[in-house]
Amino acid sequence: MYRRDAKGWLKHLDFMVLDLLTLQISFVLSYILRHGIHNPYAIPVYANMSIFLTLFDLVIIFFTEPFRNILKRGYYLELEAIVQQALLLEAFAVFFLFASKSGENYSRASMFLMGLVYIPMSYVIRIIWKSVLKKNRREGGRSLLIVSDLEEAEKAIASIRLNNYGTYRIAGLVLLEDDPTVPEIGGVNVVANLTTAIDYAQKQWVDEVLIALPENGAEVSENDLQVLMRDFVEMGITVHLSLNQVVHSPGRTQIVEKVGDYTVLTTSMNYATTRQAILKHTMDILGGLAGCLITAVLFVFVAPAIFISSPGPIFFAQERIGKNGRRFKMYKFRSMYLDAEARKKELLAQNKINGGLMFKLDFDPRIIGNKILPGGTRKTGVGQFIRNTSIDEFPQFFNVLKGDMSLVGTRPPLVSEFDAYQLHHRARMAVKPGITGLWQVSGRSEITDFEEVVRLDTQYINNWSMGLDMRILLQTVVAVLKRRGSI
């Protein structure tokens, strides 16, 4: 799922902090210009106004998104954005004084001066800070694969670097001409051609693809482009196509925007607005903090139980595949014996998930305390208990805080499972993996067909909303409580 400007607040948190500081400085200077050198925060009506101005500014930032594309804005548009923000602040301030019936105790001149000070001060600070950021550009957190030809490739690479603004790291170049004598262009490795591009993207970390071709350049048919785009999008990868090569993809989300200095048509399975992304990220942070606190409490009780039953590490870290192929370490309370991975091969024949792309047993003897007694009786122990109660999952809240995972998403596969994925399986990696998800609350114990897992995961991605996340979280809590009640 594509998040257009998804990290707008996070990426431009510096601008938000600078704006709030500028507003408070303007507030103090306007008071001094009107009343002399005194402390406005010592006067109740002014102290209240300073608090509400901060809250108003945060509301304006959230709903009007004044920092979207701020690094790409010119001088005039920047001034226009600041004036608009200042007028909204003044209007909110007047409304506050009217609603609180304290207007007669507040200087109208001071309020007017605040706007006059705020506009030029904010303008100068933003221009200076933008200049600093542009001089210290670095590769960002989204992996971009460029598809181009010999004629356009160097221009496309230079464009992304020039207009990167900390957004992309270039994963490689797909050169449409199959020319082994060209190993790299502009310092970027040629990693595939038109035939092998999908195979490369399927095994590597690729978040987005830019298809940048000249109007009269590479000899690639519209059908080839359509197939290429379809396969990328089917894997959950967002595709940006320069408008001189537009191909319509029915049934997909398509928006026009800028990537580098290219005007592109962006195609993806779905996309989240800035506000939606902020809400989801905020929920992840708050949930992650709460989960980590609960994990710390659980550790006091769980750690001795695990160590007594199976001496060794309390936590288990395993390499998993995250969003669009990014690798990360996922943490759990250890619920299995130390030789669990070595014993897995012996149990593959008992895997209840068809196709072998996910591993699940009805009764796993590798779990701490699990034994099959003479006569076939099954005995469980502490490992099964912490699994049945989902206690083993709690350390993943640390993964959520790190940004590797989300509270709700798709479950991250093992590296070996991911390597065996077919094209459409990779679509489930289009979002951050989650602690819980749609297929888990849809009867995970009963689902034995991996294709059904993929169907539910892609259904989640295509229909994502904050409301859906909230419903899944509530259903997860109910499901966990039911499992604990049945123990």
PDB file of N, CA, C and O in Angstrom, residues 87-130:
ATOM      1  N   LEU A  87      -3.108  33.864   8.994  1.00  0.00           N
ATOM      2  CA  LEU A  87      -4.503  34.327   9.022  1.00  0.00           C
ATOM      3  C   LEU A  87      -5.389  33.346   9.783  1.00  0.00           C
ATOM      4  O   LEU A  87      -6.283  33.764  10.537  1.00  0.00           O
ATOM      5  N   LEU A  88      -5.148  32.055   9.593  1.00  0.00           N
ATOM      6  CA  LEU A  88      -5.924  31.056  10.327  1.00  0.00           C
ATOM      7  C   LEU A  88      -5.653  31.158  11.830  1.00  0.00           C
ATOM      8  O   LEU A  88      -6.574  31.045  12.655  1.00  0.00           O
ATOM      9  N   LEU A  89      -4.393  31.370  12.201  1.00  0.00           N
ATOM     10  CA  LEU A  89      -4.048  31.519  13.613  1.00  0.00           C
ATOM     11  C   LEU A  89      -4.733  32.736  14.222  1.00  0.00           C
ATOM     12  O   LEU A  89      -5.269  32.676  15.339  1.00  0.00           O
ATOM     13  N   GLU A  90      -4.718  33.845  13.507  1.00  0.00           N
ATOM     14  CA  GLU A  90      -5.380  35.056  13.992  1.00  0.00           C
ATOM     15  C   GLU A  90      -6.882  34.825  14.158  1.00  0.00           C
ATOM     16  O   GLU A  90      -7.489  35.254  15.140  1.00  0.00           O
ATOM     17  N   ALA A  91      -7.473  34.129  13.186  1.00  0.00           N
ATOM     18  CA  ALA A  91      -8.915  33.866  13.254  1.00  0.00           C
ATOM     19  C   ALA A  91      -9.247  32.977  14.450  1.00  0.00           C
ATOM     20  O   ALA A  91     -10.222  33.220  15.177  1.00  0.00           O
ATOM     21  N   PHE A  92      -8.431  31.944  14.676  1.00  0.00           N
ATOM     22  CA  PHE A  92      -8.639  31.075  15.831  1.00  0.00           C
ATOM     23  C   PHE A  92      -8.488  31.855  17.140  1.00  0.00           C
ATOM     24  O   PHE A  92      -9.241  31.636  18.099  1.00  0.00           O
ATOM     25  N   ALA A  93      -7.497  32.758  17.187  1.00  0.00           N
ATOM     26  CA  ALA A  93      -7.259  33.543  18.395  1.00  0.00           C
ATOM     27  C   ALA A  93      -8.448  34.443  18.704  1.00  0.00           C
ATOM     28  O   ALA A  93      -8.876  34.569  19.863  1.00  0.00           O
ATOM     29  N   VAL A  94      -9.001  35.087  17.675  1.00  0.00           N
ATOM     30  CA  VAL A  94     -10.181  35.938  17.863  1.00  0.00           C
ATOM     31  C   VAL A  94     -11.363  35.111  18.370  1.00  0.00           C
ATOM     32  O   VAL A  94     -12.082  35.516  19.286  1.00  0.00           O
ATOM     33  N   PHE A  95     -11.542  33.935  17.777  1.00  0.00           N
ATOM     34  CA  PHE A  95     -12.631  33.063  18.206  1.00  0.00           C
ATOM     35  C   PHE A  95     -12.456  32.651  19.671  1.00  0.00           C
ATOM     36  O   PHE A  95     -13.427  32.616  20.443  1.00  0.00           O
ATOM     37  N   PHE A  96     -11.215  32.352  20.069  1.00  0.00           N
ATOM     38  CA  PHE A  96     -10.956  31.967  21.454  1.00  0.00           C
ATOM     39  C   PHE A  96     -11.307  33.099  22.420  1.00  0.00           C
ATOM     40  O   PHE A  96     -11.945  32.874  23.460  1.00  0.00           O
ATOM     41  N   LEU A  97     -10.891  34.320  22.091  1.00  0.00           N
ATOM     42  CA  LEU A  97     -11.196  35.458  22.959  1.00  0.00           C
ATOM     43  C   LEU A  97     -12.704  35.702  23.043  1.00  0.00           C
ATOM     44  O   LEU A  97     -13.240  36.022  24.112  1.00  0.00           O
ATOM     45  N   PHE A  98     -13.384  35.530  21.911  1.00  0.00           N
ATOM     46  CA  PHE A  98     -14.844  35.716  21.899  1.00  0.00           C
ATOM     47  C   PHE A  98     -15.528  34.633  22.736  1.00  0.00           C
ATOM     48  O   PHE A  98     -16.414  34.912  23.545  1.00  0.00           O
ATOM     49  N   ALA A  99     -15.103  33.376  22.547  1.00  0.00           N
ATOM     50  CA  ALA A  99     -15.738  32.264  23.247  1.00  0.00           C
ATOM     51  C   ALA A  99     -15.464  32.298  24.746  1.00  0.00           C
ATOM     52  O   ALA A  99     -16.325  31.919  25.554  1.00  0.00           O
ATOM     53  N   SER A 100     -14.265  32.758  25.129  1.00  0.00           N
ATOM     54  CA  SER A 100     -13.909  32.810  26.549  1.00  0.00           C
ATOM     55  C   SER A 100     -14.302  34.132  27.206  1.00  0.00           C
ATOM     56  O   SER A 100     -14.073  34.308  28.406  1.00  0.00           O
ATOM     57  N   LYS A 101     -14.869  35.061  26.407  1.00  0.00           N
ATOM     58  CA  LYS A 101     -15.318  36.367  26.903  1.00  0.00           C
ATOM     59  C   LYS A 101     -14.191  37.120  27.615  1.00  0.00           C
ATOM     60  O   LYS A 101     -14.403  37.762  28.640  1.00  0.00           O
ATOM     61  N   SER A 102     -12.971  37.027  27.055  1.00  0.00           N
ATOM     62  CA  SER A 102     -11.823  37.704  27.662  1.00  0.00           C
ATOM     63  C   SER A 102     -11.187  38.702  26.707  1.00  0.00           C
ATOM     64  O   SER A 102     -10.054  39.124  26.913  1.00  0.00           O
ATOM     65  N   GLY A 103     -11.922  39.080  25.646  1.00  0.00           N
ATOM     66  CA  GLY A 103     -11.374  39.981  24.647  1.00  0.00           C
ATOM     67  C   GLY A 103     -11.026  41.353  25.181  1.00  0.00           C
ATOM     68  O   GLY A 103     -10.055  41.981  24.742  1.00  0.00           O
ATOM     69  N   GLU A 104     -11.791  41.817  26.169  1.00  0.00           N
ATOM     70  CA  GLU A 104     -11.536  43.167  26.685  1.00  0.00           C
ATOM     71  C   GLU A 104     -10.246  43.233  27.490  1.00  0.00           C
ATOM     72  O   GLU A 104      -9.709  44.330  27.733  1.00  0.00           O
ATOM     73  N   ASN A 105      -9.725  42.084  27.899  1.00  0.00           N
ATOM     74  CA  ASN A 105      -8.475  42.052  28.677  1.00  0.00           C
ATOM     75  C   ASN A 105      -7.258  41.740  27.811  1.00  0.00           C
ATOM     76  O   ASN A 105      -6.156  41.592  28.336  1.00  0.00           O
ATOM     77  N   TYR A 106      -7.480  41.630  26.508  1.00  0.00           N
ATOM     78  CA  TYR A 106      -6.387  41.267  25.602  1.00  0.00           C
ATOM     79  C   TYR A 106      -6.206  42.379  24.576  1.00  0.00           C
ATOM     80  O   TYR A 106      -7.171  42.837  23.952  1.00  0.00           O
ATOM     81  N   SER A 107      -4.972  42.816  24.383  1.00  0.00           N
ATOM     82  CA  SER A 107      -4.680  43.926  23.484  1.00  0.00           C
ATOM     83  C   SER A 107      -4.876  43.518  22.024  1.00  0.00           C
ATOM     84  O   SER A 107      -4.251  42.568  21.555  1.00  0.00           O
ATOM     85  N   ARG A 108      -5.746  44.244  21.317  1.00  0.00           N
ATOM     86  CA  ARG A 108      -5.940  43.974  19.890  1.00  0.00           C
ATOM     87  C   ARG A 108      -4.670  44.290  19.100  1.00  0.00           C
ATOM     88  O   ARG A 108      -4.347  43.617  18.123  1.00  0.00           O
ATOM     89  N   ALA A 109      -3.940  45.314  19.529  1.00  0.00           N
ATOM     90  CA  ALA A 109      -2.684  45.670  18.862  1.00  0.00           C
ATOM     91  C   ALA A 109      -1.665  44.551  18.996  1.00  0.00           C
ATOM     92  O   ALA A 109      -0.935  44.227  18.046  1.00  0.00           O
ATOM     93  N   SER A 110      -1.633  43.949  20.171  1.00  0.00           N
ATOM     94  CA  SER A 110      -0.697  42.847  20.402  1.00  0.00           C
ATOM     95  C   SER A 110      -1.010  41.665  19.483  1.00  0.00           C
ATOM     96  O   SER A 110      -0.101  41.046  18.925  1.00  0.00           O
ATOM     97  N   MET A 111      -2.313  41.386  19.330  1.00  0.00           N
ATOM     98  CA  MET A 111      -2.700  40.289  18.460  1.00  0.00           C
ATOM     99  C   MET A 111      -2.339  40.577  17.006  1.00  0.00           C
ATOM    100  O   MET A 111      -1.847  39.707  16.292  1.00  0.00           O
ATOM    101  N   PHE A 112      -2.572  41.813  16.563  1.00  0.00           N
ATOM    102  CA  PHE A 112      -2.259  42.202  15.190  1.00  0.00           C
ATOM    103  C   PHE A 112      -0.752  42.129  14.947  1.00  0.00           C
ATOM    104  O   PHE A 112      -0.286  41.636  13.919  1.00  0.00           O
ATOM    105  N   LEU A 113       0.034  42.607  15.923  1.00  0.00           N
ATOM    106  CA  LEU A 113       1.487  42.594  15.796  1.00  0.00           C
ATOM    107  C   LEU A 113       2.039  41.173  15.739  1.00  0.00           C
ATOM    108  O   LEU A 113       3.036  40.920  15.064  1.00  0.00           O
ATOM    109  N   MET A 114       1.383  40.235  16.439  1.00  0.00           N
ATOM    110  CA  MET A 114       1.855  38.853  16.433  1.00  0.00           C
ATOM    111  C   MET A 114       1.900  38.301  15.011  1.00  0.00           C
ATOM    112  O   MET A 114       2.875  37.668  14.594  1.00  0.00           O
ATOM    113  N   GLY A 115       0.862  38.563  14.230  1.00  0.00           N
ATOM    114  CA  GLY A 115       0.836  38.111  12.849  1.00  0.00           C
ATOM    115  C   GLY A 115       1.909  38.777  12.016  1.00  0.00           C
ATOM    116  O   GLY A 115       2.554  38.125  11.182  1.00  0.00           O
ATOM    117  N   LEU A 116       2.104  40.090  12.224  1.00  0.00           N
ATOM    118  CA  LEU A 116       3.104  40.830  11.458  1.00  0.00           C
ATOM    119  C   LEU A 116       4.527  40.351  11.766  1.00  0.00           C
ATOM    120  O   LEU A 116       5.395  40.381  10.892  1.00  0.00           O
ATOM    121  N   VAL A 117       4.762  39.915  13.008  1.00  0.00           N
ATOM    122  CA  VAL A 117       6.082  39.400  13.375  1.00  0.00           C
ATOM    123  C   VAL A 117       6.249  37.960  12.884  1.00  0.00           C
ATOM    124  O   VAL A 117       7.303  37.574  12.370  1.00  0.00           O
ATOM    125  N   TYR A 118       5.180  37.192  13.025  1.00  0.00           N
ATOM    126  CA  TYR A 118       5.248  35.765  12.689  1.00  0.00           C
ATOM    127  C   TYR A 118       5.542  35.542  11.205  1.00  0.00           C
ATOM    128  O   TYR A 118       6.360  34.677  10.862  1.00  0.00           O
ATOM    129  N   ILE A 119       4.916  36.294  10.323  1.00  0.00           N
ATOM    130  CA  ILE A 119       5.054  36.034   8.885  1.00  0.00           C
ATOM    131  C   ILE A 119       6.502  36.175   8.402  1.00  0.00           C
ATOM    132  O   ILE A 119       7.059  35.228   7.833  1.00  0.00           O
ATOM    133  N   PRO A 120       7.166  37.324   8.610  1.00  0.00           N
ATOM    134  CA  PRO A 120       8.553  37.420   8.103  1.00  0.00           C
ATOM    135  C   PRO A 120       9.530  36.520   8.851  1.00  0.00           C
ATOM    136  O   PRO A 120      10.459  35.968   8.250  1.00  0.00           O
ATOM    137  N   MET A 121       9.317  36.345  10.161  1.00  0.00           N
ATOM    138  CA  MET A 121      10.231  35.494  10.932  1.00  0.00           C
ATOM    139  C   MET A 121      10.125  34.039  10.469  1.00  0.00           C
ATOM    140  O   MET A 121      11.138  33.372  10.247  1.00  0.00           O
ATOM    141  N   SER A 122       8.907  33.554  10.317  1.00  0.00           N
ATOM    142  CA  SER A 122       8.708  32.187   9.865  1.00  0.00           C
ATOM    143  C   SER A 122       9.252  31.997   8.457  1.00  0.00           C
ATOM    144  O   SER A 122       9.857  30.967   8.153  1.00  0.00           O
ATOM    145  N   TYR A 123       9.054  32.988   7.606  1.00  0.00           N
ATOM    146  CA  TYR A 123       9.526  32.900   6.219  1.00  0.00           C
ATOM    147  C   TYR A 123      11.044  32.757   6.175  1.00  0.00           C
ATOM    148  O   TYR A 123      11.589  31.876   5.500  1.00  0.00           O
ATOM    149  N   VAL A 124      11.741  33.604   6.919  1.00  0.00           N
ATOM    150  CA  VAL A 124      13.211  33.578   6.929  1.00  0.00           C
ATOM    151  C   VAL A 124      13.715  32.249   7.495  1.00  0.00           C
ATOM    152  O   VAL A 124      14.628  31.619   6.939  1.00  0.00           O
ATOM    153  N   ILE A 125      13.110  31.792   8.588  1.00  0.00           N
ATOM    154  CA  ILE A 125      13.549  30.546   9.222  1.00  0.00           C
ATOM    155  C   ILE A 125      13.343  29.364   8.285  1.00  0.00           C
ATOM    156  O   ILE A 125      14.219  28.495   8.147  1.00  0.00           O
ATOM    157  N   ARG A 126      12.196  29.308   7.617  1.00  0.00           N
ATOM    158  CA  ARG A 126      11.933  28.189   6.711  1.00  0.00           C
ATOM    159  C   ARG A 126      12.893  28.186   5.521  1.00  0.00           C
ATOM    160  O   ARG A 126      13.391  27.136   5.117  1.00  0.00           O
ATOM    161  N   ILE A 127      13.139  29.352   4.960  1.00  0.00           N
ATOM    162  CA  ILE A 127      14.042  29.435   3.811  1.00  0.00           C
ATOM    163  C   ILE A 127      15.449  28.978   4.201  1.00  0.00           C
ATOM    164  O   ILE A 127      16.110  28.221   3.469  1.00  0.00           O
ATOM    165  N   ILE A 128      15.916  29.442   5.375  1.00  0.00           N
ATOM    166  CA  ILE A 128      17.255  29.065   5.839  1.00  0.00           C
ATOM    167  C   ILE A 128      17.336  27.562   6.094  1.00  0.00           C
ATOM    168  O   ILE A 128      18.284  26.886   5.674  1.00  0.00           O
ATOM    169  N   TRP A 129      16.308  27.021   6.779  1.00  0.00           N
ATOM    170  CA  TRP A 129      16.334  25.601   7.121  1.00  0.00           C
ATOM    171  C   TRP A 129      16.227  24.720   5.877  1.00  0.00           C
ATOM    172  O   TRP A 129      16.872  23.673   5.796  1.00  0.00           O
ATOM    173  N   LYS A 130      15.436  25.153   4.908  1.00  0.00           N
ATOM    174  CA  LYS A 130      15.347  24.395   3.655  1.00  0.00           C
ATOM    175  C   LYS A 130      16.697  24.373   2.957  1.00  0.00           C
ATOM    176  O   LYS A 130      17.103  23.362   2.386  1.00  0.00           O
TER     177      LYS A 130
END
